[in-house]
Coordinates of C-alpha atoms in Angstrom, one line a residue:
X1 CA 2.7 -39.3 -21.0
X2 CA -0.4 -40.4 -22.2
X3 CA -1.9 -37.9 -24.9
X4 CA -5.3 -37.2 -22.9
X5 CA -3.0 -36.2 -19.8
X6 CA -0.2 -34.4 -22.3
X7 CA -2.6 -32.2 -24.2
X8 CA -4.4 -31.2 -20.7
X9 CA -0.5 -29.7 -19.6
X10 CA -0.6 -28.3 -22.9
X11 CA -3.7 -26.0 -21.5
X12 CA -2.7 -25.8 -17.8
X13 CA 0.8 -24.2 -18.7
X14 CA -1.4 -21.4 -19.9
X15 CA -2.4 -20.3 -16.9
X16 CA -0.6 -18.1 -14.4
X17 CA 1.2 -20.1 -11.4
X18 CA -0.9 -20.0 -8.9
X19 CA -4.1 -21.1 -11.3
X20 CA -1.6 -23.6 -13.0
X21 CA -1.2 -25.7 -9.8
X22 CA -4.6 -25.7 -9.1
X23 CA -5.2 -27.7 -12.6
X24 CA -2.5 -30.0 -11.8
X25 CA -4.2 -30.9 -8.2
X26 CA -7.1 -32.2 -10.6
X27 CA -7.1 -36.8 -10.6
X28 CA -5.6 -37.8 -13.3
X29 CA -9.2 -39.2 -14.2
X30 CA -10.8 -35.6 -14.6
X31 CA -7.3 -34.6 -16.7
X32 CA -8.2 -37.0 -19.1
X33 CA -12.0 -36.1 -19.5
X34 CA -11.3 -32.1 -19.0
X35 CA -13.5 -30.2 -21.6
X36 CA -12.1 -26.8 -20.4
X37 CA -10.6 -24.6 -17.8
X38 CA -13.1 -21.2 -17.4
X39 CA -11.8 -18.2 -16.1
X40 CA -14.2 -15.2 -15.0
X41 CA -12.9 -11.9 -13.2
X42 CA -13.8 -12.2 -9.7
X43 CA -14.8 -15.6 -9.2
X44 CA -12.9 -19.2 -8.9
X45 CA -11.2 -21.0 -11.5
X46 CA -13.2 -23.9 -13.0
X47 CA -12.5 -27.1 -15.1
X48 CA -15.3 -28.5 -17.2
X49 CA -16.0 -32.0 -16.9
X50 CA -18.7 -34.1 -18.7
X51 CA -21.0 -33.0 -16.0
X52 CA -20.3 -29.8 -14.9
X53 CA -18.0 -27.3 -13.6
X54 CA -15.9 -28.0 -10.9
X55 CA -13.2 -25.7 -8.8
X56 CA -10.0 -26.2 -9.6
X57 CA -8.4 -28.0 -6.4
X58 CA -6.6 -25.5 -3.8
X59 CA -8.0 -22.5 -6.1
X60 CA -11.9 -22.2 -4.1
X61 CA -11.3 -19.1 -2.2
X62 CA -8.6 -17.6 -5.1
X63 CA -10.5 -15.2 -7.4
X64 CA -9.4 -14.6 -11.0
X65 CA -8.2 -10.9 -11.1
X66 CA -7.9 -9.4 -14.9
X67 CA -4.1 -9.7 -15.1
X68 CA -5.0 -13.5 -14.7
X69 CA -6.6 -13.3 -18.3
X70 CA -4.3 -10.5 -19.9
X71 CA -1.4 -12.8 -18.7
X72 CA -2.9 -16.2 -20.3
X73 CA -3.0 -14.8 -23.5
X74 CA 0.3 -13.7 -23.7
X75 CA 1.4 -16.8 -23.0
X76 CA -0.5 -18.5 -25.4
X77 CA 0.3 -16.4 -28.7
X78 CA 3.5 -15.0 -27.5
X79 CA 2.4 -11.9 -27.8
X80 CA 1.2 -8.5 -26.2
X81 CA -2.0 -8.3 -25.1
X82 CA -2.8 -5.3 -27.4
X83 CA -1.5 -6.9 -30.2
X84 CA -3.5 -10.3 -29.6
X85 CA -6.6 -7.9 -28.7
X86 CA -6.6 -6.8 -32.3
X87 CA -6.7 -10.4 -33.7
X88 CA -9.9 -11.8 -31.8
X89 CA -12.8 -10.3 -34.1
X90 CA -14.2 -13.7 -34.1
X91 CA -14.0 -13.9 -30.0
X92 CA -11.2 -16.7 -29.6
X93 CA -7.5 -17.5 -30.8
X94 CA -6.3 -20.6 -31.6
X95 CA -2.8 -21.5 -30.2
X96 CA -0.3 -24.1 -30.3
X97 CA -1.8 -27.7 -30.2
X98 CA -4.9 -26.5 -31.6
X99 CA -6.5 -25.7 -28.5
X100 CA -9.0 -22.8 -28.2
X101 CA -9.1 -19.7 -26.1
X102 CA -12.5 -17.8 -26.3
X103 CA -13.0 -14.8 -24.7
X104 CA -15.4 -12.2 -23.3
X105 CA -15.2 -8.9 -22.3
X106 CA -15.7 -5.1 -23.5
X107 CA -15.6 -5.4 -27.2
X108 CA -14.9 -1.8 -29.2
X109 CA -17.1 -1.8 -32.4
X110 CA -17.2 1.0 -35.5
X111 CA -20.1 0.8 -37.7
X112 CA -21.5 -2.0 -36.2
X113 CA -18.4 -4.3 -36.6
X114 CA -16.9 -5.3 -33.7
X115 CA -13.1 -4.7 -34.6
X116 CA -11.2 -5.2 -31.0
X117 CA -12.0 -6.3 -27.7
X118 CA -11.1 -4.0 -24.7
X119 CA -11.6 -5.3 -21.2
X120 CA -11.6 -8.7 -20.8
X121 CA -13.8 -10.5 -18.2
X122 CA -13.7 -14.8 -18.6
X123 CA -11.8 -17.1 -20.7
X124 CA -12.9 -20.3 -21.6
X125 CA -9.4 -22.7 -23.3
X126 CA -10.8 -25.5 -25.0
X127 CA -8.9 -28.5 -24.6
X128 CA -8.5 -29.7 -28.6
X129 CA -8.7 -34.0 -28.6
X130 CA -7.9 -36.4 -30.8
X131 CA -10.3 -39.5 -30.3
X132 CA -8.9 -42.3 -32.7
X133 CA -12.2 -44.0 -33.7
X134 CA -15.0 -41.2 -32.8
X135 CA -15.6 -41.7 -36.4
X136 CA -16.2 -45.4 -36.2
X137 CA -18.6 -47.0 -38.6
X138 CA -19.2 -43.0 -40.1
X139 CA -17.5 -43.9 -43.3
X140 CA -19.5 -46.7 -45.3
X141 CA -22.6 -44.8 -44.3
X142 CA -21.7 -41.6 -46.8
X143 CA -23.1 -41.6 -50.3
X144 CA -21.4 -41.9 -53.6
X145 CA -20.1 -45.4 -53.0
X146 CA -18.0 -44.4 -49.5
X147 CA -17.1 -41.2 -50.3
X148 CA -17.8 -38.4 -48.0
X149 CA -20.5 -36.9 -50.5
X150 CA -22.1 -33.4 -49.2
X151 CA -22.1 -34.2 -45.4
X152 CA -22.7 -32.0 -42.3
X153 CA -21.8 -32.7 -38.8
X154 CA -24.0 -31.1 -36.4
X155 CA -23.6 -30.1 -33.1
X156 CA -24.4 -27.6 -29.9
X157 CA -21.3 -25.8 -29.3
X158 CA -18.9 -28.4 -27.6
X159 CA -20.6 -31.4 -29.0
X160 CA -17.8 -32.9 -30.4
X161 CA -18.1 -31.3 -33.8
X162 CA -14.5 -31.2 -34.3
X163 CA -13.4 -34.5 -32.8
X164 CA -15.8 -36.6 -35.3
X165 CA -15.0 -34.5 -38.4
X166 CA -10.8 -34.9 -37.8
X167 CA -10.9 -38.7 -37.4
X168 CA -13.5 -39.3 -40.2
X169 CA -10.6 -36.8 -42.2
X170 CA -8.0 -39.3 -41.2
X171 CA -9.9 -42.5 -41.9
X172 CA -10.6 -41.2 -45.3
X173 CA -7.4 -40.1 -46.0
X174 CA -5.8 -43.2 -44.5
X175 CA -8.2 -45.5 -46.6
X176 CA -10.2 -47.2 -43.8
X177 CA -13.4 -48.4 -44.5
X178 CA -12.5 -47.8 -47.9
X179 CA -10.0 -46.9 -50.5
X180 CA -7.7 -43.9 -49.4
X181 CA -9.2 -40.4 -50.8
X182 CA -6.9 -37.1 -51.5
X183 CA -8.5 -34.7 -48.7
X184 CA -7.9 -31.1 -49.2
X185 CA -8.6 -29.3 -45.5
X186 CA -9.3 -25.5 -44.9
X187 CA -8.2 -25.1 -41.7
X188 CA -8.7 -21.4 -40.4
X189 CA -8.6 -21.7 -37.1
X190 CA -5.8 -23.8 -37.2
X191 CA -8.4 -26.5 -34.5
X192 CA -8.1 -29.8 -37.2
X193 CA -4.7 -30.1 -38.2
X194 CA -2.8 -27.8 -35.2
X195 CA 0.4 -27.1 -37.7
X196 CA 3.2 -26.0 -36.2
X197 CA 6.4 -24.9 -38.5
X198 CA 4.6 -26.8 -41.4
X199 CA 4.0 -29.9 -39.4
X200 CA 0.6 -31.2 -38.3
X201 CA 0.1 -31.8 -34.8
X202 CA -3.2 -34.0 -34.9
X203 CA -3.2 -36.7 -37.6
X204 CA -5.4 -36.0 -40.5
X205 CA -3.7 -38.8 -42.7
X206 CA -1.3 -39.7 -45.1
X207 CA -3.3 -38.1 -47.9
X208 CA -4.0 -34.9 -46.5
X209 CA -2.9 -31.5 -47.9
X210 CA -4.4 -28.7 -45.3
X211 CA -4.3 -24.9 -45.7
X212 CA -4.7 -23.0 -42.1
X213 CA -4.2 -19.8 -41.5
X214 CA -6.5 -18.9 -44.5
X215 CA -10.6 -17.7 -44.6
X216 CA -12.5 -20.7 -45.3
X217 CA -14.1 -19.1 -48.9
X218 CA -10.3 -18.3 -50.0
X219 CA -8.9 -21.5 -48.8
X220 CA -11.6 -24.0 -50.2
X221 CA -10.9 -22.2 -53.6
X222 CA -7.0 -23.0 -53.6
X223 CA -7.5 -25.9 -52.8
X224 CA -9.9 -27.1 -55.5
X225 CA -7.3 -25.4 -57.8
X226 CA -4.1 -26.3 -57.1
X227 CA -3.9 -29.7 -55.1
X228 CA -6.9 -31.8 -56.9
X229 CA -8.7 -32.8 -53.8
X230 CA -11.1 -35.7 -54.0
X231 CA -12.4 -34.6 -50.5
X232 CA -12.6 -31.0 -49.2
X233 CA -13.0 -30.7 -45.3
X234 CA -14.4 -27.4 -43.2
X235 CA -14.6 -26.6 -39.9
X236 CA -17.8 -24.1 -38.9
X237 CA -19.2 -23.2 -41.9
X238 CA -21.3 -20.7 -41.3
X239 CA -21.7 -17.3 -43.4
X240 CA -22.6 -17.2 -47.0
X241 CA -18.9 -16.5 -48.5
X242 CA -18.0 -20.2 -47.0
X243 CA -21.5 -21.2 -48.7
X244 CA -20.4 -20.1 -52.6
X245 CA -17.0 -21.9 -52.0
X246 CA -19.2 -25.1 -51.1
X247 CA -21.3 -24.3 -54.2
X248 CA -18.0 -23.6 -56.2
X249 CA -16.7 -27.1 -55.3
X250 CA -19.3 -28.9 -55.5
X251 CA -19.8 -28.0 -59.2
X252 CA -16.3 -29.8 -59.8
X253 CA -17.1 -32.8 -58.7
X254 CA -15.8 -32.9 -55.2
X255 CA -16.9 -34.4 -52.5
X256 CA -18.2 -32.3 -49.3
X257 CA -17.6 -32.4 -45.6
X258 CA -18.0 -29.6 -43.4
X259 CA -19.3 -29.0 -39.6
X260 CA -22.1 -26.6 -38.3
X261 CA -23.6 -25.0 -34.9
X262 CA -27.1 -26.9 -34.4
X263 CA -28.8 -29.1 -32.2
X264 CA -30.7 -31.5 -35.5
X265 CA -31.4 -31.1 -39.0
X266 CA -34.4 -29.1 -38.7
X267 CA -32.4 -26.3 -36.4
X268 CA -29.9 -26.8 -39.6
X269 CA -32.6 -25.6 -42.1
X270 CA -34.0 -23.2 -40.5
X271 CA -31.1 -20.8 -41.6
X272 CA -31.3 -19.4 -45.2
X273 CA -27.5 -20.1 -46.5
X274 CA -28.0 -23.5 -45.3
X275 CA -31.3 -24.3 -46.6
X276 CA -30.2 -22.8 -50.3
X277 CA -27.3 -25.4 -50.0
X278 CA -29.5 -28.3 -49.5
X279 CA -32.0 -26.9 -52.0
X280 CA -29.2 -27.0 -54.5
X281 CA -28.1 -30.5 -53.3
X282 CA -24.8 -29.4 -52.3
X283 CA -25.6 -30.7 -48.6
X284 CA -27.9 -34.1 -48.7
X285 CA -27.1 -35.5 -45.3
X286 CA -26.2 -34.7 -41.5
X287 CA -24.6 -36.8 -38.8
X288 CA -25.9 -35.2 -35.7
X289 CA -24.1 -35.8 -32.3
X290 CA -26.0 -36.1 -29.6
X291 CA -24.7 -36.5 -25.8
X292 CA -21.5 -35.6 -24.2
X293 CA -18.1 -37.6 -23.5
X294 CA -18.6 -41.2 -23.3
X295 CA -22.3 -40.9 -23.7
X296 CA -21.9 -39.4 -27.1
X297 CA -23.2 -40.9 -30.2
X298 CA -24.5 -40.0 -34.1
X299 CA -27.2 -40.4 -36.1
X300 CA -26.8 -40.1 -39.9
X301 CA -29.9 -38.0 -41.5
X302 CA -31.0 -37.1 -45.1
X303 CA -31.4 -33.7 -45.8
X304 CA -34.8 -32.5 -47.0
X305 CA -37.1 -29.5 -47.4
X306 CA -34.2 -27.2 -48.4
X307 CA -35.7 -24.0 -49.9
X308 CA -34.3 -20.8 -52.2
X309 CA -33.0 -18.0 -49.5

């Protein structure tokens, strides 16, 4: 099976029966190019393509009932629905394969924290992808001589964020465009490397040590300790715990990659933990994706007018 059409069975045998044959009605072409399946209470199954939503096949007059949603995520964590419920502060879990499954609903806060969520409403399961290549040409463009220096991948959510940062990960690590580099990968949501009993599932390369599991902050700290990382690689950095860690590291000498929600550079900067990281030249460029599927592309992008918070 090819891996486009493996990793898309990977998300359809979340789904309850019914919905499940629905996604396998889909052409083999939308399979391959299948962003995500969406389920909200009440209305039709969807599978997001490139363009747009589309009904799954068979499934236009079959509305998703609740148990639909409760049910897919006790398939995908093996777990009860109370206990996953619990775990899903952030809004999503990450299961098996590293794919992603956000959700919505009634979330139960306490002090202004949101600590569970209650009824659920829609699902969205990301399909996770390997694209051998996204990150093309990415390499010899860094600083410092090839190395990855203090680089940001920007994105919208679903831009591809992910997808560029693991394969410039493996063609570091693998030496291509380059000489190999030791890459030291925090991996909390378990989305780059996908390890499963202490295996990856996605290829970051034969020089790659990754920590999942873990908070960001913690994880980037362990790793600049104990396994001498000439590269250290984060997914979504975003509050201003991840930000010290960056800080931390780069103080040692290490070099920086890292991914973040915004649409250019100037969206980047107009957040304060990011514009006191490029004020303290921890972050000096951005590749910025632009585009979606086979009309993606980057654009590399100094970093400027960083300022105190």
């Amino acid at each position: 099976m090819e891996p486009a059409a493996e990793r898309f069975s990977q998300v359809a045998a979340l789904l309850p029966w019914e919905l499940r044959q629905g996604a396998e009605r889909l052409t083999e072409g939308d399979k391959a190019r299948a962003e995500e399946l969406r389920l909200r209470a009440g209305r039709s199954p969807t599978a997001v393509l490139p363009e747009g939503e589309i009904r799954l096949p068979g499934c236009e007059d079959r509305a998703v009932v609740c148990e639909d949603l409760h049910m897919v995520l006790e398939v995908a964590t093996q777990a009860s629905t109370h206990a996953v419920l619990d775990r899903v502060r952030d809004g999503f879990v990450t299961v098996r394969g590293g794919h992603r499954v956000g959700l919505c609903g009634s979330a139960v806060c306490e002090n202004g924290v949101i600590r569970t969520m209650g009824t659920l409403s829609s699902l969205s399961i990301r399909v996770a992808r390997e694209v051998p290549g996204a990150a093309a040409g990415v390499r010899p463009l860094l600083r410092d001589g090839g190395r990855a220096g203090g680089t940001v991948i920007l994105s919208p959510p679903g831009g591809g964020k992910t997808t560029l940062l693991r394969d410039l990960i493996r063609r570091l690590s693998d030496g291509i465009e380059g000489p190999p580099l030791r890459v030291g990968v925090a991996d909390e949501r378990g989305e780059l490397a996908a390890m499963y009993d202490g295996l990856p599932m996605n290829d970051l390369g034969a020089h790659t040590d990754v920590l999942d599991g873990c908070p960001k902050a913690a994880a980037l700290v362990m790793l600049l300790r104990a396994m001498n990382p000439q590269v250290l690689a984060a997914d979504e950095v975003a509050g201003p715990e991840d930000a010290a860690a960056l800080e931390e590291a780069a103080g040692c000498g290490v070099a920086l990659l890292c991914t973040a929600h915004a649409a250019s550079a100037e969206d980047l900067l107009r957040r304060p933990v990011f514009r006191r990281l490029v004020h303290r030249g921890v972050l000096s460029q951005a590749v910025v994706l632009t585009g979606r599927g086979r009309e993606r592309s980057w654009t590399l992008v100094p970093l400027e007018g960083g300022g105190p918070c």
